[in-house]
Structure formats: structure tokens, C-alpha cells
CSV table of C-alpha atoms in Angstrom, one decimal:
chain,number,residue,atom,x,y,z
A,1,UNK,CA,116.6,78.6,57.4
A,2,UNK,CA,114.2,77.1,60.0
A,3,UNK,CA,115.1,79.8,62.5
A,4,UNK,CA,114.3,82.4,59.8
A,5,UNK,CA,110.9,80.8,59.1
A,6,UNK,CA,110.0,80.7,62.8
A,7,UNK,CA,111.0,84.3,63.2
A,8,UNK,CA,108.8,85.3,60.2
A,9,UNK,CA,105.9,83.3,61.7
A,10,UNK,CA,106.1,85.0,65.2
A,11,UNK,CA,106.8,88.6,64.0
A,12,UNK,CA,103.0,89.3,63.6
A,13,UNK,CA,102.2,88.0,67.0
A,14,UNK,CA,105.0,90.0,68.6
A,15,UNK,CA,103.8,93.2,66.8
A,16,UNK,CA,100.2,92.6,68.0
A,17,UNK,CA,101.4,92.0,71.6
A,18,UNK,CA,103.5,95.2,71.5
A,19,UNK,CA,100.6,97.3,70.1
A,20,UNK,CA,98.0,96.0,72.6
A,21,UNK,CA,96.9,98.6,75.1
A,22,UNK,CA,97.8,97.9,78.8
A,23,UNK,CA,94.8,96.5,80.7
A,24,UNK,CA,93.0,98.7,83.2
A,25,UNK,CA,93.6,98.3,86.9
A,26,UNK,CA,90.9,96.2,88.7
A,27,UNK,CA,92.1,96.1,92.3
A,28,UNK,CA,94.9,96.9,94.7
A,29,UNK,CA,95.0,94.6,97.7
A,30,UNK,CA,97.1,94.5,100.9
A,31,UNK,CA,98.3,91.3,102.5
A,32,UNK,CA,96.4,89.8,105.4
A,33,UNK,CA,97.2,90.7,109.0
A,34,UNK,CA,95.3,89.1,111.8
A,35,UNK,CA,92.6,87.8,109.4
A,36,UNK,CA,92.0,91.3,107.8
A,37,UNK,CA,93.1,93.0,104.6
A,38,UNK,CA,92.2,96.1,102.7
A,39,UNK,CA,91.3,96.4,99.1
A,40,UNK,CA,90.6,99.1,96.5
A,41,UNK,CA,88.3,98.1,93.6
A,42,UNK,CA,87.8,99.9,90.3
A,43,UNK,CA,84.6,99.7,88.1
A,44,UNK,CA,84.2,100.9,84.5
A,45,UNK,CA,81.5,101.4,81.9
A,46,UNK,CA,81.5,100.1,78.4
A,47,UNK,CA,83.6,103.1,77.3
A,48,UNK,CA,86.3,102.2,79.9
A,49,UNK,CA,85.4,105.3,81.9
A,50,UNK,CA,85.8,104.9,85.7
A,51,UNK,CA,82.3,104.8,87.3
A,52,UNK,CA,83.3,103.7,90.8
A,53,UNK,CA,86.2,103.4,93.2
A,54,UNK,CA,85.5,101.4,96.4
A,55,UNK,CA,87.7,101.0,99.5
A,56,UNK,CA,86.8,97.9,101.5
A,57,UNK,CA,88.0,96.2,104.7
A,58,UNK,CA,87.8,92.4,104.3
A,59,UNK,CA,87.8,89.9,107.1
A,60,UNK,CA,88.4,86.2,106.8
A,61,UNK,CA,86.3,84.1,109.2
A,62,UNK,CA,85.8,80.4,109.7
A,63,UNK,CA,82.4,78.8,109.2
A,64,UNK,CA,80.9,75.8,110.9
A,65,UNK,CA,82.9,73.5,108.6
A,66,UNK,CA,86.1,75.5,109.3
A,67,UNK,CA,86.1,76.9,105.7
A,68,UNK,CA,87.3,80.4,105.2
A,69,UNK,CA,84.7,83.0,104.4
A,70,UNK,CA,85.2,86.6,103.3
A,71,UNK,CA,83.2,89.5,104.8
A,72,UNK,CA,83.5,92.8,103.1
A,73,UNK,CA,82.8,96.2,104.7
A,74,UNK,CA,82.7,99.3,102.4
A,75,UNK,CA,84.7,102.1,104.0
A,76,UNK,CA,84.5,104.6,101.2
A,77,UNK,CA,82.6,104.6,97.9
A,78,UNK,CA,83.2,107.0,95.1
A,79,UNK,CA,80.9,107.0,92.0
A,80,UNK,CA,81.4,109.2,88.9
A,81,UNK,CA,78.8,110.5,86.5
A,82,UNK,CA,79.2,111.8,82.9
A,83,UNK,CA,77.3,113.7,80.3
A,84,UNK,CA,77.0,111.9,77.0
A,85,UNK,CA,80.3,110.5,75.7
A,86,UNK,CA,82.4,113.0,77.6
A,87,UNK,CA,85.6,111.5,79.1
A,88,UNK,CA,85.6,114.0,82.1
A,89,UNK,CA,83.1,113.4,84.9
A,90,UNK,CA,80.9,116.3,85.9
A,91,UNK,CA,79.9,114.8,89.3
A,92,UNK,CA,81.4,112.6,91.9
A,93,UNK,CA,79.4,111.2,94.8
A,94,UNK,CA,81.2,110.0,97.9
A,95,UNK,CA,79.9,107.9,100.8
A,96,UNK,CA,82.1,107.4,103.9
A,97,UNK,CA,81.5,104.8,106.6
A,98,UNK,CA,82.9,104.7,110.1
A,99,UNK,CA,82.9,102.2,112.9
A,100,UNK,CA,81.0,102.9,116.2
A,101,UNK,CA,82.9,101.0,118.9
A,102,UNK,CA,80.1,101.5,121.4
A,103,UNK,CA,77.4,100.0,119.1
A,104,UNK,CA,79.9,97.7,117.5
A,105,UNK,CA,78.6,98.5,114.0
A,106,UNK,CA,79.5,100.4,110.9
A,107,UNK,CA,77.4,103.4,109.9
A,108,UNK,CA,77.2,105.9,107.0
A,109,UNK,CA,79.0,108.9,108.4
A,110,UNK,CA,78.8,111.3,105.5
A,111,UNK,CA,77.7,111.8,101.9
A,112,UNK,CA,79.0,114.3,99.4
A,113,UNK,CA,78.3,115.5,95.9
A,114,UNK,CA,81.3,117.1,94.2
A,115,UNK,CA,80.7,119.0,91.0
A,116,UNK,CA,83.8,119.5,88.9
A,117,UNK,CA,84.4,123.0,87.5
A,118,UNK,CA,86.0,123.3,84.0
A,119,UNK,CA,87.4,126.1,81.9
A,120,UNK,CA,88.7,125.5,78.3
A,121,UNK,CA,88.5,121.8,79.0
A,122,UNK,CA,90.6,121.8,82.2
A,123,UNK,CA,89.5,121.4,85.7
A,124,UNK,CA,89.9,124.7,87.7
A,125,UNK,CA,88.0,123.8,90.8
A,126,UNK,CA,85.1,122.1,92.4
A,127,UNK,CA,81.9,122.7,94.4
A,128,UNK,CA,80.9,120.1,97.0
A,129,UNK,CA,77.8,119.7,99.1
A,130,UNK,CA,78.3,117.6,102.2
A,131,UNK,CA,75.9,116.0,104.7
A,132,UNK,CA,77.3,114.5,107.9
A,133,UNK,CA,75.9,112.6,110.8
A,134,UNK,CA,76.6,113.9,114.3
A,135,UNK,CA,77.7,111.8,117.3
A,136,UNK,CA,74.2,110.2,117.4
A,137,UNK,CA,74.4,107.9,114.4
A,138,UNK,CA,70.6,107.9,114.0
A,139,UNK,CA,70.6,111.6,113.3
A,140,UNK,CA,71.9,113.6,110.3
A,141,UNK,CA,73.2,117.2,110.6
A,142,UNK,CA,70.4,119.3,109.3
A,143,UNK,CA,72.7,121.8,107.6
A,144,UNK,CA,74.2,120.9,104.2
A,145,UNK,CA,77.8,122.2,104.1
A,146,UNK,CA,79.0,123.7,100.9
A,147,UNK,CA,82.7,123.7,100.1
A,148,UNK,CA,84.4,125.5,97.2
A,149,UNK,CA,87.8,124.6,96.0
A,150,UNK,CA,90.1,125.9,93.2
A,151,UNK,CA,92.8,124.0,91.4
A,152,UNK,CA,95.9,125.2,89.6
A,153,UNK,CA,97.7,122.5,87.5
A,154,UNK,CA,101.0,123.0,85.5
A,155,UNK,CA,103.8,120.7,84.4
A,156,UNK,CA,105.8,121.8,87.5
A,157,UNK,CA,103.2,122.1,90.2
A,158,UNK,CA,99.7,121.2,91.3
A,159,UNK,CA,97.9,123.3,93.9
A,160,UNK,CA,94.4,122.8,95.4
A,161,UNK,CA,92.9,124.9,98.1
A,162,UNK,CA,89.6,124.5,99.9
A,163,UNK,CA,88.5,127.5,102.0
A,164,UNK,CA,85.9,126.8,104.7
A,165,UNK,CA,86.0,130.1,106.4
A,166,UNK,CA,82.8,131.9,107.0
A,167,UNK,CA,82.2,134.9,104.7
A,168,UNK,CA,83.6,138.1,106.1
A,169,UNK,CA,86.1,136.6,108.5
A,170,UNK,CA,89.7,137.8,108.6
A,171,UNK,CA,92.0,135.0,107.3
A,172,UNK,CA,94.4,135.7,110.1
A,173,UNK,CA,91.9,135.4,112.9
A,174,UNK,CA,90.8,132.4,114.9
A,175,UNK,CA,88.1,131.5,112.3
A,176,UNK,CA,90.4,130.4,109.5
A,177,UNK,CA,89.7,126.9,108.2
A,178,UNK,CA,91.7,126.1,105.0
A,179,UNK,CA,92.9,122.9,103.4
A,180,UNK,CA,95.9,123.3,101.1
A,181,UNK,CA,97.5,120.5,99.0
A,182,UNK,CA,100.6,121.2,96.9
A,183,UNK,CA,102.5,118.8,94.6
A,184,UNK,CA,105.8,119.6,93.1
A,185,UNK,CA,106.6,117.6,89.9
A,186,UNK,CA,109.8,116.3,88.3
A,187,UNK,CA,110.5,116.6,84.6
A,188,UNK,CA,109.4,113.0,84.2
A,189,UNK,CA,105.9,113.9,85.5
A,190,UNK,CA,106.4,112.3,88.9
A,191,UNK,CA,105.8,113.9,92.3
A,192,UNK,CA,109.0,114.9,94.1
A,193,UNK,CA,107.3,116.6,97.0
A,194,UNK,CA,103.8,116.5,98.5
A,195,UNK,CA,102.5,118.8,101.2
A,196,UNK,CA,99.0,118.8,102.7
A,197,UNK,CA,98.2,121.3,105.4
A,198,UNK,CA,95.0,122.1,107.4
A,199,UNK,CA,95.1,125.6,108.8
A,200,UNK,CA,92.5,125.7,111.6
A,201,UNK,CA,91.8,128.6,114.0
A,202,UNK,CA,95.1,130.0,115.3
A,203,UNK,CA,96.9,126.7,115.1
A,204,UNK,CA,97.5,123.9,112.6
A,205,UNK,CA,94.8,121.2,112.2
A,206,UNK,CA,97.4,118.7,110.9
A,207,UNK,CA,100.0,118.5,108.1
A,208,UNK,CA,101.7,115.7,106.1
A,209,UNK,CA,104.8,116.0,104.0
A,210,UNK,CA,106.1,113.4,101.5
A,211,UNK,CA,109.5,113.6,99.8
A,212,UNK,CA,110.2,111.2,96.9
A,213,UNK,CA,113.8,110.3,96.1
A,214,UNK,CA,113.4,107.5,93.5
A,215,UNK,CA,110.9,106.1,91.0
A,216,UNK,CA,111.2,103.1,88.7
A,217,UNK,CA,111.0,103.3,84.9
A,218,UNK,CA,107.8,101.3,84.6
A,219,UNK,CA,104.1,102.4,84.3
A,220,UNK,CA,101.8,103.6,87.0
A,221,UNK,CA,98.4,102.0,86.3
A,222,UNK,CA,96.4,104.9,87.6
A,223,UNK,CA,98.0,107.2,85.0
A,224,UNK,CA,96.0,105.5,82.2
A,225,UNK,CA,92.6,106.1,83.8
A,226,UNK,CA,90.3,108.7,82.2
A,227,UNK,CA,90.0,110.5,85.6
A,228,UNK,CA,93.8,110.8,86.1
A,229,UNK,CA,94.1,114.4,84.9
A,230,UNK,CA,90.9,115.4,86.7
A,231,UNK,CA,92.1,113.9,90.0
A,232,UNK,CA,95.7,115.1,89.5
A,233,UNK,CA,95.7,116.5,93.0
A,234,UNK,CA,94.6,113.2,94.6
A,235,UNK,CA,95.9,109.7,95.4
A,236,UNK,CA,94.6,106.3,96.2
A,237,UNK,CA,95.2,105.4,99.8
A,238,UNK,CA,95.3,101.6,100.5
A,239,UNK,CA,94.8,101.5,104.2
A,240,UNK,CA,91.7,103.7,104.2
A,241,UNK,CA,90.2,102.4,107.4
A,242,UNK,CA,89.6,103.5,111.0
A,243,UNK,CA,91.9,100.9,112.4
A,244,UNK,CA,95.7,101.5,112.4
A,245,UNK,CA,97.8,99.3,110.1
A,246,UNK,CA,100.7,98.7,112.5
A,247,UNK,CA,99.8,96.1,115.1
A,248,UNK,CA,103.1,95.9,116.8
A,249,UNK,CA,104.3,99.4,117.7
A,250,UNK,CA,103.1,102.8,118.6
A,251,UNK,CA,103.7,104.0,115.0
A,252,UNK,CA,100.3,104.1,113.3
A,253,UNK,CA,99.4,104.5,109.7
A,254,UNK,CA,96.1,106.3,109.5
A,255,UNK,CA,93.6,106.5,106.7
A,256,UNK,CA,93.7,109.2,104.2
A,257,UNK,CA,97.5,110.0,104.1
A,258,UNK,CA,96.8,113.7,104.5
A,259,UNK,CA,96.7,116.5,107.2
A,260,UNK,CA,98.8,114.8,109.8
A,261,UNK,CA,98.3,111.2,108.7
A,262,UNK,CA,100.5,108.8,106.8
A,263,UNK,CA,99.4,106.1,104.4
A,264,UNK,CA,100.6,104.0,101.4
A,265,UNK,CA,99.7,106.2,98.4
A,266,UNK,CA,99.5,105.8,94.6
A,267,UNK,CA,99.0,109.1,92.8
A,268,UNK,CA,97.0,109.6,89.7
A,269,UNK,CA,99.5,112.1,88.2
A,270,UNK,CA,102.7,110.0,88.4
A,271,UNK,CA,104.1,108.4,85.3
A,272,UNK,CA,106.1,105.8,87.2
A,273,UNK,CA,105.9,104.0,90.6
A,274,UNK,CA,107.7,105.2,93.8
A,275,UNK,CA,110.7,103.2,95.0
A,276,UNK,CA,112.0,105.3,97.9
A,277,UNK,CA,110.3,108.1,99.8
A,278,UNK,CA,110.1,109.5,103.4
A,279,UNK,CA,107.4,111.3,105.3
A,280,UNK,CA,107.1,113.7,108.2
A,281,UNK,CA,103.9,115.0,109.9
A,282,UNK,CA,102.8,118.3,111.5
A,283,UNK,CA,106.2,119.9,112.4
A,284,UNK,CA,108.8,119.6,109.6
A,285,UNK,CA,111.5,120.2,112.2
A,286,UNK,CA,110.4,117.0,114.0
A,287,UNK,CA,113.4,114.7,114.5
A,288,UNK,CA,111.4,111.7,113.4
A,289,UNK,CA,110.5,110.5,109.9
A,290,UNK,CA,109.0,107.4,108.2
A,291,UNK,CA,111.1,105.8,105.4
A,292,UNK,CA,109.5,103.6,102.7
A,293,UNK,CA,111.4,101.3,100.4
A,294,UNK,CA,109.5,99.4,97.7
A,295,UNK,CA,110.4,96.8,95.2
A,296,UNK,CA,108.1,95.4,92.4
A,297,UNK,CA,107.3,92.6,90.0
A,298,UNK,CA,105.8,93.6,86.7
A,299,UNK,CA,103.7,92.1,83.9
A,300,UNK,CA,104.4,92.2,80.2
A,301,UNK,CA,102.9,95.7,80.0
A,302,UNK,CA,105.4,97.1,82.5
A,303,UNK,CA,102.7,97.5,85.1
A,304,UNK,CA,103.3,96.4,88.7
A,305,UNK,CA,101.6,93.2,89.8
A,306,UNK,CA,103.2,92.9,93.2
A,307,UNK,CA,105.0,95.2,95.6
A,308,UNK,CA,107.0,94.6,98.7
A,309,UNK,CA,107.2,97.6,101.0
A,310,UNK,CA,109.6,98.0,103.9
A,311,UNK,CA,108.8,100.8,106.4
A,312,UNK,CA,111.1,102.2,109.0
A,313,UNK,CA,110.4,104.8,111.8
A,314,UNK,CA,113.7,106.5,112.5
A,315,UNK,CA,115.4,109.4,114.2
A,316,UNK,CA,116.5,111.3,111.2
A,317,UNK,CA,119.6,113.0,112.5
A,318,UNK,CA,121.5,109.7,113.2
A,319,UNK,CA,119.2,107.2,111.5
A,320,UNK,CA,118.4,105.5,114.8
A,321,UNK,CA,115.8,102.8,114.1
A,322,UNK,CA,112.7,102.8,116.4
A,323,UNK,CA,110.5,100.3,114.6
A,324,UNK,CA,110.2,98.6,111.2
A,325,UNK,CA,107.8,96.4,109.4
A,326,UNK,CA,107.1,94.9,106.0
A,327,UNK,CA,103.9,94.5,104.0
A,328,UNK,CA,103.0,93.3,100.5
A,329,UNK,CA,100.6,94.7,97.9
A,330,UNK,CA,99.0,93.0,94.9
A,331,UNK,CA,97.7,94.6,91.8
A,332,UNK,CA,95.2,92.9,89.5
A,333,UNK,CA,94.1,94.0,86.0
A,334,UNK,CA,91.1,93.3,83.8
């Protein structure tokens, strides 16, 4: 009888806990290597719309009293603007910072204003104005560059193309300059294949290929964001810095994870979290590939709170191991 009474008492609390909406992601953080770690921060307005995503490089230094202090450097700042109560942003502003080794200082390398183009409530493309600094960090490029992209998104595939060719040029001549991103999806709304290619002049400007073999059955925290559908062709790259992630071997993980680079990525479109995947860059016939194996711990909402990632650089025809490493990633929520 006592057990029955206790059960009746706790049933309302259980129902409330089960009906509570999962919290929004607040940050994704790497572990610390040589006193440095990377972090992605998410900011929201009162309507829980994303208003900013900030990539930072954080250094731990000792003060005079040998206490640890944290110094943050913004690497990339995205801010989103909305019209009225709309859930879809009409504008994204992006600021990117780079490190000048000669001057030993960070500087603002580029700014961009990206206007999202919609039709029948769906994003079909974008128009972006970009202003860049040249090699002299005190001087800005006087010409504003305009980039037009178009987006096709279905339940099986997402395709985004940005054509930077000059008007009137033959696509097959030396002037071609095209960025293409293609995602192929599973029936569970997860990415099974990701290709990003930069076609430049009469040769490739760099390509990256990701093949996903397994996902967990838990929740990807980026999927719940109001910008998830709008940024279905994009991903969050954790190590978004000018310094390579691997400190021990010649295998480097570059920022961006696209166009010849490799990075830890979390996609907006995925329903679940990746467990196993491998990547190749530039030439798909290359005998080398990077293999990623991840394991997670979750909260009561089935969201990841911690991930352990093991990475291997191997010769893919006989699985010969050239290098390996392990890193850890922490997820925090509001």
C-alpha cells in the first residue's frame, strides 16, 4: 500500500519531467592542450532565438600569485537579426579574426553581411557582401565583394553552391571559382555523406569528404535551434582556429572542416550524434584517411554532455596506423 501511495505522489513529477522541453545548448568546449582550449558559445534573445554564435580560443595563464587566469580571443563571431517575431533570421553578420605572427597580434581579417533569401517560407539561397583586409593589416580592401549562393534542400539531399566567377566567363576556363557543398541524408535525417569542393581555375582549390557509418539514438542539441533548418547546409566546427589541433604529429586538423580541411563537426541538420565516421581530403583515391570514433555521456533529456573522441590516421588499404590521438569535448546547456 505504501508503494502505491508513493507511486501516486511521484507520478505528477515524472509527467512534468517528461514533458519539459530540452534545454538549449550554451557552449561546446574542447579539453585543454598546452594551456589552450577552444570553445563555441551560443546566445539567445527572450524568444529563444539564436542571436550570436562565437568561436573563441582560450588560454590559461598564471598571474603573480600563480593563480590561473583565462584569456579569451574571439576567432569568429556570427550575429543574427530578425524582423518582428519571425523565427527565421533575415541577416547574418560575420566577423573573422586571424593571427599575424610577424606582429604577434590578432586582427579583424574580414566582415560579411549575409542576407537569407526565402521562397514560400523556405531558404533558397543567400546574398553576401564581404569586406576583407589585405596583407597589410592596417588597410582594408576597397572593393566590397558580393557572393550569391543558392540552396536546394530535400529529405534526401542538401546542396549549396556559391559561384564567384566573373560575369561572362566560360565555366570550363581558368576563371572558374565555385564552392559546392553536398550532403546526402539517411531516412533518420542524419548525414551519411558530406562533400565540399572548391573548383578554382583549372585545378581544385581543395576538397573534403566525410562518410558517416554510425549514429547514436540520442538527440543532437543543434537540431532544436530555430536556425537549424536555415543553416541545414552548415555545421559547427570546434577547432576553428589558425593553429593546428594536433601537437604531436604531421597530421593537422585545420579550422573550418571544408575544402581540403578536416575538423570536429556537429551539423545542424542531424537528428542524432555521430559515433563513427572517416574523412579524406582533396583526392578521393588517396590511400590515407582519418577515422573518428566517439562515445558520449548524456543528460536526462538524451542530450550529450561529454564526448570522448579517438582519431586515427591510417593507410586505408591495410589499416596501417600512422598516428592516433584522443580528445574530449564538453557540452553545457542553459
